[in-house]
CSV table of C-alpha atoms in Angstrom, one decimal:
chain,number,residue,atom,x,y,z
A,1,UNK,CA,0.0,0.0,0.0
A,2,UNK,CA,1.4,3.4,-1.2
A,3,UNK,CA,1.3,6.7,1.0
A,4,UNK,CA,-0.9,8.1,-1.5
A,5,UNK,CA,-3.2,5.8,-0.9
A,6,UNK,CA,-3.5,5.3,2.7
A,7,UNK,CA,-6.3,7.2,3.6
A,8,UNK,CA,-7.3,7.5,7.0
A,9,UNK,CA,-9.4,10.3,7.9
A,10,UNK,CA,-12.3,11.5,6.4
A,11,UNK,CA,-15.9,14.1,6.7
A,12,UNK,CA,-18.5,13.3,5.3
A,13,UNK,CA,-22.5,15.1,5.3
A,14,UNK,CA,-24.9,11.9,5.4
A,15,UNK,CA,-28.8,12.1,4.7
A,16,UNK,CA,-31.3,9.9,5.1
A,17,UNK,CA,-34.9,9.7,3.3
A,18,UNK,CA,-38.1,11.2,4.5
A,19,UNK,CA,-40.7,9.1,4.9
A,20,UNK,CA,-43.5,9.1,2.2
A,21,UNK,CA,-47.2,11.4,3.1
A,22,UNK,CA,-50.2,8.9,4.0
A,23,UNK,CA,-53.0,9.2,1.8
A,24,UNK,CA,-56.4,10.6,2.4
A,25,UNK,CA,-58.1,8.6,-0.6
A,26,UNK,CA,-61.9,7.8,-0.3
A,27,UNK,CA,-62.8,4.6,-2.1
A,28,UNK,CA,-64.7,5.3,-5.6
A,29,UNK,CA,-66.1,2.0,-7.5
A,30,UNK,CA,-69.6,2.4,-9.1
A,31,UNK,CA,-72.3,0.6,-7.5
A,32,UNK,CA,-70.7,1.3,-4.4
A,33,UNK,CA,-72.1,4.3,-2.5
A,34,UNK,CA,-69.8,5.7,0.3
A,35,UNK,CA,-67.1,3.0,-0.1
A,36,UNK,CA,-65.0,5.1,2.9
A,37,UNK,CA,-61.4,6.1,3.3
A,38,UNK,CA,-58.8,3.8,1.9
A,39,UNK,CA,-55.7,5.7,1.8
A,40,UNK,CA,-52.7,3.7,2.3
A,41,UNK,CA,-49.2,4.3,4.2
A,42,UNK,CA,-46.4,6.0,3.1
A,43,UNK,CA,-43.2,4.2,2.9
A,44,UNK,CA,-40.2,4.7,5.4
A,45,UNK,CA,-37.2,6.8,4.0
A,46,UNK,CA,-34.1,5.3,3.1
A,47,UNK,CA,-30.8,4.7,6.2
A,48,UNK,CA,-27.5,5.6,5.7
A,49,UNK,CA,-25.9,2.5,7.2
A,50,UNK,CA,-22.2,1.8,7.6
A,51,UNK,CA,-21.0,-1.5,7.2
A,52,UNK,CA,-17.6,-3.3,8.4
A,53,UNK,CA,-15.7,-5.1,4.9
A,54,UNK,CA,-12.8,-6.7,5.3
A,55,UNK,CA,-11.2,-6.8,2.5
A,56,UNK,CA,-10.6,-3.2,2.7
A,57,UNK,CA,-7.3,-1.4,4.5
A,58,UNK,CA,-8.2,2.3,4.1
A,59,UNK,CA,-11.0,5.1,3.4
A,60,UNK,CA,-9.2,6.2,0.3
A,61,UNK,CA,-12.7,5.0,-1.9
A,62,UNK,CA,-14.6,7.6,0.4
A,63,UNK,CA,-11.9,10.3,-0.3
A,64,UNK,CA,-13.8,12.4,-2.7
A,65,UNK,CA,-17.3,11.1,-1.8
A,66,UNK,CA,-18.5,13.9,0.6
A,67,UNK,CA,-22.4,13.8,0.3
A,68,UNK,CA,-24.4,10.7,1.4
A,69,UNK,CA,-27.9,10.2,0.4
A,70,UNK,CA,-30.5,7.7,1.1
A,71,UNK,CA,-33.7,7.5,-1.2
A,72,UNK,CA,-37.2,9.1,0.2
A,73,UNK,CA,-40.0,7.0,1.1
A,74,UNK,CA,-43.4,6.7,-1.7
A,75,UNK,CA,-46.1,8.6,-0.7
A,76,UNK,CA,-49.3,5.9,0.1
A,77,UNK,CA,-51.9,5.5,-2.5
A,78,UNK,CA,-55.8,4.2,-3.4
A,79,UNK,CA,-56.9,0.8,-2.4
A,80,UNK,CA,-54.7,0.9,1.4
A,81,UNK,CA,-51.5,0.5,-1.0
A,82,UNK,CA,-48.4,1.3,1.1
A,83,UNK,CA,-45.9,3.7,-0.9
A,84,UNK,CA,-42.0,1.8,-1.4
A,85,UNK,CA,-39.7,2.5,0.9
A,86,UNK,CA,-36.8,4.5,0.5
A,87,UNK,CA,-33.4,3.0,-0.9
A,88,UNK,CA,-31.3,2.2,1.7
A,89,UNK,CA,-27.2,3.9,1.2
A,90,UNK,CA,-24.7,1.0,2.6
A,91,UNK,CA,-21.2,2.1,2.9
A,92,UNK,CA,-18.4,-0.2,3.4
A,93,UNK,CA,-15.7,0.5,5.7
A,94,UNK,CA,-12.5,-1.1,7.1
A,95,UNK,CA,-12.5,-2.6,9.9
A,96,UNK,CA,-11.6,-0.5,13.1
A,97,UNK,CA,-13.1,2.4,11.8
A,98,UNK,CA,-14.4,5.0,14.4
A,99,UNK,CA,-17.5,7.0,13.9
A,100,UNK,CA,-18.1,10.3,15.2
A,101,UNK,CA,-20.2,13.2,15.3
A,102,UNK,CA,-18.2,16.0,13.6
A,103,UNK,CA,-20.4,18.9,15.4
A,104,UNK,CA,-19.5,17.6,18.8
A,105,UNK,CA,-16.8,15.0,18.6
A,106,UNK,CA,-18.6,12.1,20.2
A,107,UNK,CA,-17.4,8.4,19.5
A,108,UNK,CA,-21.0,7.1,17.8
A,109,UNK,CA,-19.9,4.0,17.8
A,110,UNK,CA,-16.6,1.5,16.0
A,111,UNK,CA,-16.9,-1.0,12.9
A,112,UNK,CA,-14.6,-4.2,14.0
A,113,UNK,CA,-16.2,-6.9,12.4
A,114,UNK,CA,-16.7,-8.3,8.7
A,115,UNK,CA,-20.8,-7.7,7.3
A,116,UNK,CA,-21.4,-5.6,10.4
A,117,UNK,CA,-24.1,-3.1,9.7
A,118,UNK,CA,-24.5,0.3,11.9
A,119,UNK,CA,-27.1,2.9,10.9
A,120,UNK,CA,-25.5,6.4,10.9
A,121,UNK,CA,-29.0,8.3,10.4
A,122,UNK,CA,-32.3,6.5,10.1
A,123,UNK,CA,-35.3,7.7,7.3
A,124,UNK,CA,-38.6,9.1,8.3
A,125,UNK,CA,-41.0,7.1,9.0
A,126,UNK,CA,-44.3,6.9,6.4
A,127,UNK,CA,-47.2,8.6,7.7
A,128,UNK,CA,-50.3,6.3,8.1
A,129,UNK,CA,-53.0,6.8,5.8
A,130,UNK,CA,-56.6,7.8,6.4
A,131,UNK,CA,-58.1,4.6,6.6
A,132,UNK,CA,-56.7,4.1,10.3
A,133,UNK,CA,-58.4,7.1,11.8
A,134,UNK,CA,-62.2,6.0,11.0
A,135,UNK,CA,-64.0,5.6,13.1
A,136,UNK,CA,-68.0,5.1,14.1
A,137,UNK,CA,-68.5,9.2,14.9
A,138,UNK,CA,-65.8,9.8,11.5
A,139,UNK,CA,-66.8,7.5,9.2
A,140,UNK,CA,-65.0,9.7,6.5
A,141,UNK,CA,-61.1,10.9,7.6
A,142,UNK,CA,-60.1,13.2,5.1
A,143,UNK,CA,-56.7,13.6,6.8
A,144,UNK,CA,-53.8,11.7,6.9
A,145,UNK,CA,-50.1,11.6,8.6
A,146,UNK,CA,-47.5,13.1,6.3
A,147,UNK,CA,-43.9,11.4,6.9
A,148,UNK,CA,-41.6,12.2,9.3
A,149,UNK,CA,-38.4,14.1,7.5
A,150,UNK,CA,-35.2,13.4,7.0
A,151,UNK,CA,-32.4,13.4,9.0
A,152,UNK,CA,-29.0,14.6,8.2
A,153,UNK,CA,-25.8,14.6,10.2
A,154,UNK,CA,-22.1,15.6,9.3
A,155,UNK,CA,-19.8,12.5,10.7
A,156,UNK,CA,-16.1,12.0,10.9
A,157,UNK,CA,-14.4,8.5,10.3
A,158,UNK,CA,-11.4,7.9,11.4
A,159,UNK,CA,-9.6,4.4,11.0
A,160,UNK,CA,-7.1,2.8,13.4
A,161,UNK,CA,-5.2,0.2,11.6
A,162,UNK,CA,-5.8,-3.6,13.3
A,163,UNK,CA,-2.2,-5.0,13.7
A,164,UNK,CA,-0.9,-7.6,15.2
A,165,UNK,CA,2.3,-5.5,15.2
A,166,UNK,CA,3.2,-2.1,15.5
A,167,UNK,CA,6.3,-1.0,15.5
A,168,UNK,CA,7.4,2.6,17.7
A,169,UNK,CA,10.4,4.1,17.4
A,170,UNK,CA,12.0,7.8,16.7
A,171,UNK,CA,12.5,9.0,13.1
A,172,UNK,CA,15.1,7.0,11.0
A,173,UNK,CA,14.8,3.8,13.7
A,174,UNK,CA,14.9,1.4,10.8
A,175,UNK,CA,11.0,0.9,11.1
A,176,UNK,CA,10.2,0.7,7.9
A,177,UNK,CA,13.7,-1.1,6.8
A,178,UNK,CA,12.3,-4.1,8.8
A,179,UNK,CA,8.9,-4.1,7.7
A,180,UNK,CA,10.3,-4.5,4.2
A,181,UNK,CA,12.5,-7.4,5.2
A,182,UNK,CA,10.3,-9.0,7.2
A,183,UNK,CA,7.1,-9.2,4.8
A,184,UNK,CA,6.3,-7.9,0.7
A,185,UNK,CA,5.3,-4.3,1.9
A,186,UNK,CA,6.9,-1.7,0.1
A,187,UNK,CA,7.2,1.2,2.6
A,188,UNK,CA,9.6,4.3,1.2
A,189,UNK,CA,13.1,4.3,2.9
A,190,UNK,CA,15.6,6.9,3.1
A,191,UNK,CA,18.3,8.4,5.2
A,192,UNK,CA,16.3,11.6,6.6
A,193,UNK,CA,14.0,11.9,9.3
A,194,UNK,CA,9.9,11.3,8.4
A,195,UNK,CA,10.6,8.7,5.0
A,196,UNK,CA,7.3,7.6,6.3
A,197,UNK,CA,4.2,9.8,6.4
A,198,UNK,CA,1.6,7.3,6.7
A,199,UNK,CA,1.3,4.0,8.5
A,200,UNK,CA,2.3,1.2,6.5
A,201,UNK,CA,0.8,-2.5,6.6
A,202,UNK,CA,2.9,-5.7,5.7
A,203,UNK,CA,1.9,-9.3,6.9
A,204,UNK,CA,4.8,-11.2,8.3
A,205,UNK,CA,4.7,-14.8,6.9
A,206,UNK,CA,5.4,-17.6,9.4
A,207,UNK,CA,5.9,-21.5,9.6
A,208,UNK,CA,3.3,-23.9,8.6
A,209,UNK,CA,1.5,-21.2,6.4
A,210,UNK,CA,0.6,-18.9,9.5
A,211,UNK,CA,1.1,-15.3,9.6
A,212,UNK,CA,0.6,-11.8,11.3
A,213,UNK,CA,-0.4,-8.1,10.6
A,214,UNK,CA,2.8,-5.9,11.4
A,215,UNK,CA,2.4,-1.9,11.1
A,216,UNK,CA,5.0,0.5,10.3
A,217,UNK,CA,3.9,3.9,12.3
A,218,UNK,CA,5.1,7.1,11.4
A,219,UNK,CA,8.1,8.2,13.5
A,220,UNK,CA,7.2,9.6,17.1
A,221,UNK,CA,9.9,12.9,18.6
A,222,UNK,CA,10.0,14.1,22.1
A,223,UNK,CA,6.6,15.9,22.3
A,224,UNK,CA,4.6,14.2,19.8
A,225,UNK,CA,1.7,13.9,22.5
A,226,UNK,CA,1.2,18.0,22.3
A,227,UNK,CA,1.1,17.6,18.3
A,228,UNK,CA,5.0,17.9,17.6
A,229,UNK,CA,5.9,16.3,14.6
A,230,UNK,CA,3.7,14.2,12.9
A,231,UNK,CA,3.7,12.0,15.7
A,232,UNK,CA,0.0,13.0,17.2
A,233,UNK,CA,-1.7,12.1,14.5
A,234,UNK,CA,-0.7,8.7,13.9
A,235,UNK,CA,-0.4,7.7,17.4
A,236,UNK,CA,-4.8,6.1,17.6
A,237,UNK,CA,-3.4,3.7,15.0
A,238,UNK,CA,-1.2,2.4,17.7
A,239,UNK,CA,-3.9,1.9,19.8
A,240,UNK,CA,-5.0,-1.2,18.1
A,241,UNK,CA,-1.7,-3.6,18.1
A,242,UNK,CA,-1.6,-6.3,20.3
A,243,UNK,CA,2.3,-6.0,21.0
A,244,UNK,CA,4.1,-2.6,20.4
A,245,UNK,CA,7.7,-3.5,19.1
A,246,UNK,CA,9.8,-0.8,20.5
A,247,UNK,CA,12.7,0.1,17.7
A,248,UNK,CA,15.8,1.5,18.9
A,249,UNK,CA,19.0,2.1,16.9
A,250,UNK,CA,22.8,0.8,18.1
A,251,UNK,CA,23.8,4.2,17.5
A,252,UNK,CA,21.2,6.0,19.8
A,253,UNK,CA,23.2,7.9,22.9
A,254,UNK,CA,21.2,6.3,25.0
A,255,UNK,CA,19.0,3.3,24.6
A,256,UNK,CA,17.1,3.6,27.9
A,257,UNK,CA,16.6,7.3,27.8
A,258,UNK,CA,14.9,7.0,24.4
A,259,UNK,CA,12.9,3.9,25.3
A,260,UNK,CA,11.5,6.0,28.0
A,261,UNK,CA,10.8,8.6,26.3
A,262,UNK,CA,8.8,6.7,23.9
A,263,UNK,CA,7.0,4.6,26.5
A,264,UNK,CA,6.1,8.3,28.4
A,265,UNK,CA,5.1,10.0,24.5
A,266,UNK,CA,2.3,6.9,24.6
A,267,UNK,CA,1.3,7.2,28.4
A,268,UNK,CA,0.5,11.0,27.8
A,269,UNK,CA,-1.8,10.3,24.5
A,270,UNK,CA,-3.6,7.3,26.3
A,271,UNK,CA,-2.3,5.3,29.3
A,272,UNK,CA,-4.5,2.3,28.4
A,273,UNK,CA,-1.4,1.7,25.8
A,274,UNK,CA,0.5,0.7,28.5
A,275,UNK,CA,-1.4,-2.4,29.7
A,276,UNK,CA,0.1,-3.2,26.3
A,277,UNK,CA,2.8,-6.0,25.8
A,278,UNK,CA,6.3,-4.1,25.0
A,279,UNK,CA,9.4,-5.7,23.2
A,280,UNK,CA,12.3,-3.6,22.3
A,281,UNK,CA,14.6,-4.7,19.5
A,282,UNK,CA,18.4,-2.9,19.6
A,283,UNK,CA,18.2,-2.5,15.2
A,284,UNK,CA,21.1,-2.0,12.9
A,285,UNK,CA,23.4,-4.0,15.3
A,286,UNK,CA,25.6,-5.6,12.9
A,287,UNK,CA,27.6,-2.1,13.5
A,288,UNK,CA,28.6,-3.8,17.0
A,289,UNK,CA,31.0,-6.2,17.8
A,290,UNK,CA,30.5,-9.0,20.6
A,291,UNK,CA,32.5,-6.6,22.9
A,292,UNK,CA,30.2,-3.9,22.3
A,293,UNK,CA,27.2,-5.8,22.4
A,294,UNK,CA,27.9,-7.3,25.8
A,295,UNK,CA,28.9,-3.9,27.2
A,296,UNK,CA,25.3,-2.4,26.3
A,297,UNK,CA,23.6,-5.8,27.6
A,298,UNK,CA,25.0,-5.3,31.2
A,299,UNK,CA,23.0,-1.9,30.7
A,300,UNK,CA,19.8,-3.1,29.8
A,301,UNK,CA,19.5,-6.1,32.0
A,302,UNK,CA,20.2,-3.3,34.7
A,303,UNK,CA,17.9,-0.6,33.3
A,304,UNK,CA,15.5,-1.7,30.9
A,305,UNK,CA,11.8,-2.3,32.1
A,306,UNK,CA,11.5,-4.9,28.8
A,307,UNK,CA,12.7,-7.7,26.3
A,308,UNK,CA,15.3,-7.0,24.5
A,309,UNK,CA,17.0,-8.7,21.1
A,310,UNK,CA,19.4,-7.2,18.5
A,311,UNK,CA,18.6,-7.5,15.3
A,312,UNK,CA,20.2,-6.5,11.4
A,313,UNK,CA,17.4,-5.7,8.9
A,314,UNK,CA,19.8,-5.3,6.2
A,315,UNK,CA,22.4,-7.5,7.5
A,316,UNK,CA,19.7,-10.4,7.9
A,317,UNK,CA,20.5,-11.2,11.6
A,318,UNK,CA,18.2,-12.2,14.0
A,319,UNK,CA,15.1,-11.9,12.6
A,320,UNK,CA,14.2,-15.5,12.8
A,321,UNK,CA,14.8,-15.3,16.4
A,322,UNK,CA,12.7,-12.2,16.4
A,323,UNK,CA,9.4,-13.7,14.6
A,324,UNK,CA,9.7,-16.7,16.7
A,325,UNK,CA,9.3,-14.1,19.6
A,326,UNK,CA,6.7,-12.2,18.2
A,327,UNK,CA,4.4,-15.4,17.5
A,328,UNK,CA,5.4,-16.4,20.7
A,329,UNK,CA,3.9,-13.1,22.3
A,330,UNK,CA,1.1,-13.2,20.3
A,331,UNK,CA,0.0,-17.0,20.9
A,332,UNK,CA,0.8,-17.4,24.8
């Protein structure tokens, strides 16, 4: 999946159908004197209904579809015939999309499973036609209910990606160098800060034709929770991953202070992310020699509050081990 097409975000204005007028017909058949009212209903207006589809990974076929409409109801006619209801709009969504009211920024309600339906605004009801109000002292209604209108609401859908996987790191952490390795993804990589600026999704195949969802998140800087960098706006996709893989580099100063910071970015946006299981993975260690690597060991068996394991995207090294660990995590 290419940035451009990783959509993730967007407003709509949905409207649903009014329902269709009652009638207020009087039955008219020769030889029949006074044949009374026989208006029939109207018919309901149409519901905008969202529903979960999960074959689909982002909002990018709702990009440019800002109007929703839903089909009014048929008014009633002659002979107690009921008018057609309105034709009901379904829109498919991915799943782990968030609904919300764009006027006051309530949650509405989340899409998280295949063929679940939500309606977003309901249609109008059909007003009942005359032929329900006789009665013996009105014999003769010549009244009937119009339909209830429409309703229309501007909504906001938001998706957080559903990973397995997601991986957290600072800019330039090798993120997006292991999701390439690791599955067929295709993220952008360079050596300057933000290569990525939108999540990227790569399943991770594993033995006996099993596999995982592993998500590349755009990289999170020392602030990120008060909107620095692009950090704040990508951080709700981490909130879906079972296991946050922690990415640090060999080179980093210090290894501790910048797993902290990470782990303290994600306890400001949301502490719930912390019930989370954390792994941390020392990347581009084939720069290190044994010496090396044993010197910064003593320091995180002292100091780190997690699993560790170095790895080499690009010089292929421990990334068996690191697969096994994640399947591991994800199946105990």
């Amino acid at each position: 999946m290419t940035e451009g097409n990783f959509v993730d975000y967007v407003k709509m204005h949905v409207t649903s159908g009014n329902g269709g007028k009652g009638s207020s017909h009087l039955h008219r058949e020769k030889y029949i004197a006074k044949g009374g009212p026989d208006g029939g209903d109207g018919g309901r207006g149409g519901h905008v209904i969202l529903r979960g589809n999960s074959n689909l990974w982002t909002l990018i076929h709702l990009k440019f579809k800002r109007h929703i409409r839903a089909g009014h109801g048929a008014h009633g006619s002659s002979g107690r015939s009921t008018g057609a209801d309105g034709e009901d709009m379904y829109v498919d969504v991915p799943l782990g999309t968030v609904v919300r009211d764009s006027e006051t920024d309530k949650i509405l309600f989340e899409i998280t499973e295949d063929g679940e339906e939500r309606i977003v605004v309901e249609g109008g009801m059909g007003g009942r036609g005359n032929w329900h109000f006789k009665s013996s002292v009105n014999q003769t209604p010549r009244y009937a209910q119009p339909g209830i209108p429409l309703e229309e609401k501007d909504i906001t859908l938001e998706l957080k990606v559903l990973a397995d996987v997601g991986l957290v790191g600072f800019p330039n952490a090798g993120k997006s160098t292991l999701l390439s390795v690791l599955t067929s993804a295709k993220p952008k990589i360079a050596d300057y800060e933000f290569t990525t600026l939108k999540p990227n999704l790569g399943i991770v195949e594993y033995r006996d034709f099993q596999s995982f969802v592993m998500a590349d998140i755009p990289g999170i800087i020392e602030g990120a929770a008060e909107g620095k960098g692009l950090g704040y706006y990508f951080l709700r996709h981490i909130e879906r991953n079972s296991i946050l893989l922690f990415l640090i580099p060999a080179d980093a100063k210090d290894i501790v202070e910048q797993y902290e910071i990470l782990v303290d970015e994600l306890r400001r946006y949301n502490p719930e992310m912390l019930d989370k299981e954390r792994f941390v993975v020392v990347s581009k260690s084939d720069m290190l020699d044994d010496e090396l690597k044993s010197e910064i060991s003593k320091v995180l068996d002292k100091d780190l509050e997690a699993d560790y394991m170095f790895i080499s995207s690009v010089a292929q090294q421990g990334l068996t081990e690191l697969k096994d660990k994640l399947w591991k995590m994800l199946n105990d």
